[in-house]
C-alpha atoms as a printed R data frame, in Angstrom:
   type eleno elety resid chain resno       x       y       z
1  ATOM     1    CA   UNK     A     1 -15.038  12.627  -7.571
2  ATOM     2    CA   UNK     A     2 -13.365  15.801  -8.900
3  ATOM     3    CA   UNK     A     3 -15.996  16.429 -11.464
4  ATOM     4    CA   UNK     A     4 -18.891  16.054  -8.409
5  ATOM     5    CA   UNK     A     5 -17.648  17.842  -5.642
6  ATOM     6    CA   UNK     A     6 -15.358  20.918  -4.571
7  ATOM     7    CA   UNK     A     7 -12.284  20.164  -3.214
8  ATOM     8    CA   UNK     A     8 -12.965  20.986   0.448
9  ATOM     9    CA   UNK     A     9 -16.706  18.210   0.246
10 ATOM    10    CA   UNK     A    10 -14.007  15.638  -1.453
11 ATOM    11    CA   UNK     A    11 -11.505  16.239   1.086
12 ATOM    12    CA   UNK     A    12 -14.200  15.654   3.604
13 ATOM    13    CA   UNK     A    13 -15.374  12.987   1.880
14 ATOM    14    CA   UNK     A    14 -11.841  11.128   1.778
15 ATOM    15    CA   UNK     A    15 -11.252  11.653   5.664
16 ATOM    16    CA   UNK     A    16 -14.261   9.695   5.792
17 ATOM    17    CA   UNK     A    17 -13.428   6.996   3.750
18 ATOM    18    CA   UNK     A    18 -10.092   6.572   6.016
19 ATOM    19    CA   UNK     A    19 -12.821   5.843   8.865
20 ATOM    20    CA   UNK     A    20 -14.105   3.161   7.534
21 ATOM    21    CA   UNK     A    21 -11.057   1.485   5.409
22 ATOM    22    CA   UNK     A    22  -7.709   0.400   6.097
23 ATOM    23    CA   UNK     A    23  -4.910   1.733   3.670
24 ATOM    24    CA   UNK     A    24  -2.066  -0.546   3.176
25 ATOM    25    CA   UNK     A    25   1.350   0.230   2.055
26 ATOM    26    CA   UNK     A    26   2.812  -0.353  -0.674
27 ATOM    27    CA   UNK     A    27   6.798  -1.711  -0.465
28 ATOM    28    CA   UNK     A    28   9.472  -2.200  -3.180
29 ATOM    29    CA   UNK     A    29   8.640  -5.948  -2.709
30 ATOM    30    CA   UNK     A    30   5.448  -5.723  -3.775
31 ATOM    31    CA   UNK     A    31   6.163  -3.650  -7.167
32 ATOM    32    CA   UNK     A    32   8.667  -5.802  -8.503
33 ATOM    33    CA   UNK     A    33   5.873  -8.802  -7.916
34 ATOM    34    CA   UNK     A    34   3.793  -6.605  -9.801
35 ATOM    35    CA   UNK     A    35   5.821  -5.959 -12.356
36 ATOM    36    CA   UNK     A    36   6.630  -9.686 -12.575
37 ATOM    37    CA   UNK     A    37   3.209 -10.611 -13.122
38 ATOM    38    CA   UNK     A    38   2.186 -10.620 -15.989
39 ATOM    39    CA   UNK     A    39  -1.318 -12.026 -15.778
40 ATOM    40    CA   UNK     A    40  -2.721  -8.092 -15.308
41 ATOM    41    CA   UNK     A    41  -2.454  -6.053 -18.366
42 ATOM    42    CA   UNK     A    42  -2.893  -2.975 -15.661
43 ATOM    43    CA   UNK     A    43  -0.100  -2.152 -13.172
44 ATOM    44    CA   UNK     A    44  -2.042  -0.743 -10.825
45 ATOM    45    CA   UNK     A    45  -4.766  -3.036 -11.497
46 ATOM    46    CA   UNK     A    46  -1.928  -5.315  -9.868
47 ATOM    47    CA   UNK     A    47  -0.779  -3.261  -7.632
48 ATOM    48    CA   UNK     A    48  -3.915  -3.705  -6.031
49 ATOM    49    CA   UNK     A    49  -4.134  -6.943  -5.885
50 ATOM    50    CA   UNK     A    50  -0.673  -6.945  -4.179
51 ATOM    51    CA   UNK     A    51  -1.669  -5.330  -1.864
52 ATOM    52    CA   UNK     A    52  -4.537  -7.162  -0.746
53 ATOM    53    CA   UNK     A    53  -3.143 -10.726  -0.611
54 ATOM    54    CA   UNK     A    54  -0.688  -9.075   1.769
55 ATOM    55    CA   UNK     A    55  -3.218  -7.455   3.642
56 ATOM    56    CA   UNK     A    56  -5.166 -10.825   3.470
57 ATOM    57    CA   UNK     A    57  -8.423  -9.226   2.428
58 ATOM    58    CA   UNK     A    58 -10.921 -11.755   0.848
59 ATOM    59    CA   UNK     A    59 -12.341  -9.288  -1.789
60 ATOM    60    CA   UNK     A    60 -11.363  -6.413  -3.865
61 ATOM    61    CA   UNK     A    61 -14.078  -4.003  -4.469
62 ATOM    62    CA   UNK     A    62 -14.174  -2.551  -7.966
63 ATOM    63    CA   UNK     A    63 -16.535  -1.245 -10.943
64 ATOM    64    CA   UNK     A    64 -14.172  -3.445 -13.290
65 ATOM    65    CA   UNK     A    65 -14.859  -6.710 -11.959
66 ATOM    66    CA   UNK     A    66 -13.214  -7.974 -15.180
67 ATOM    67    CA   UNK     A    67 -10.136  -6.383 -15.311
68 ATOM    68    CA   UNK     A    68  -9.417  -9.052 -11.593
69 ATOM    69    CA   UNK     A    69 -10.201 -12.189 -14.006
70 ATOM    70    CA   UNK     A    70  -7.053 -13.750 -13.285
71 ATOM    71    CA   UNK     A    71  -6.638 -12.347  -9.810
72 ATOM    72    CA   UNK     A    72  -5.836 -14.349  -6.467
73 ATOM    73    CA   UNK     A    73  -8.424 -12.102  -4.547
74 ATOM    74    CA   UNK     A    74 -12.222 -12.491  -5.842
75 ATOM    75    CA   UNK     A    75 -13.157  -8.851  -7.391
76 ATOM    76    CA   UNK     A    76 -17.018  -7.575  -6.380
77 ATOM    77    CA   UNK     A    77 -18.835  -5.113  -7.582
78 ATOM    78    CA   UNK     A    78 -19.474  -1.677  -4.913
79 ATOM    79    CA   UNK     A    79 -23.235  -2.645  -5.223
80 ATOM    80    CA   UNK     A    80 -22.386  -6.847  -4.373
81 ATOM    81    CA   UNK     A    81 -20.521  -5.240  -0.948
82 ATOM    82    CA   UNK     A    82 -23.417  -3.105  -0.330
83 ATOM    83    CA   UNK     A    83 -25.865  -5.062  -0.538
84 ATOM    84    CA   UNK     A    84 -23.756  -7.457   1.513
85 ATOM    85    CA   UNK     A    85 -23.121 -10.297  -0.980
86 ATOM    86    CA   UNK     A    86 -19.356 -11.017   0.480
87 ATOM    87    CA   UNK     A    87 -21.354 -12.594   3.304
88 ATOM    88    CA   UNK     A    88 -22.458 -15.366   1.355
């Protein structure tokens, strides 16, 4: 978003986001699972993933769809959630 906007739209822009989503913490717990699990060849692809079994979301919404192959939580693309495919 750096490359698109100045740094007061993306700050605006973020605040927004925090509207609409909930951000979830991450603990010391939930690193060393990542860590442990070697199924992701990404950390913080992990990380994420962590974080929303804990959270008990159903997806995780991301442009890499593949890198989430192996994950617990189903991976969508942005467009799938827009268009509303998680209700299915």
């Amino acid at each position: 978003l750096r490359k698109s906007m100045d740094s007061t739209s993306l700050r605006l822009f973020l605040l927004g986001l925090c509207n609409l989503l909930t951000v979830v913490c991450i603990d010391e717990t939930m690193i060393i699972s990542g860590l442990q699990n070697i199924s992701f060849s990404d950390f913080e692809d992990c990380l994420q993933m962590e974080c929303a079994r804990d959270y008990g979301a159903k997806y995780i919404v991301t442009r890499n769809i593949a890198d989430y192959e192996k994950s617990e939580i189903k991976a969508i693309s942005p467009s799938d959630f827009l268009k509303g495919e998680l209700m299915h």
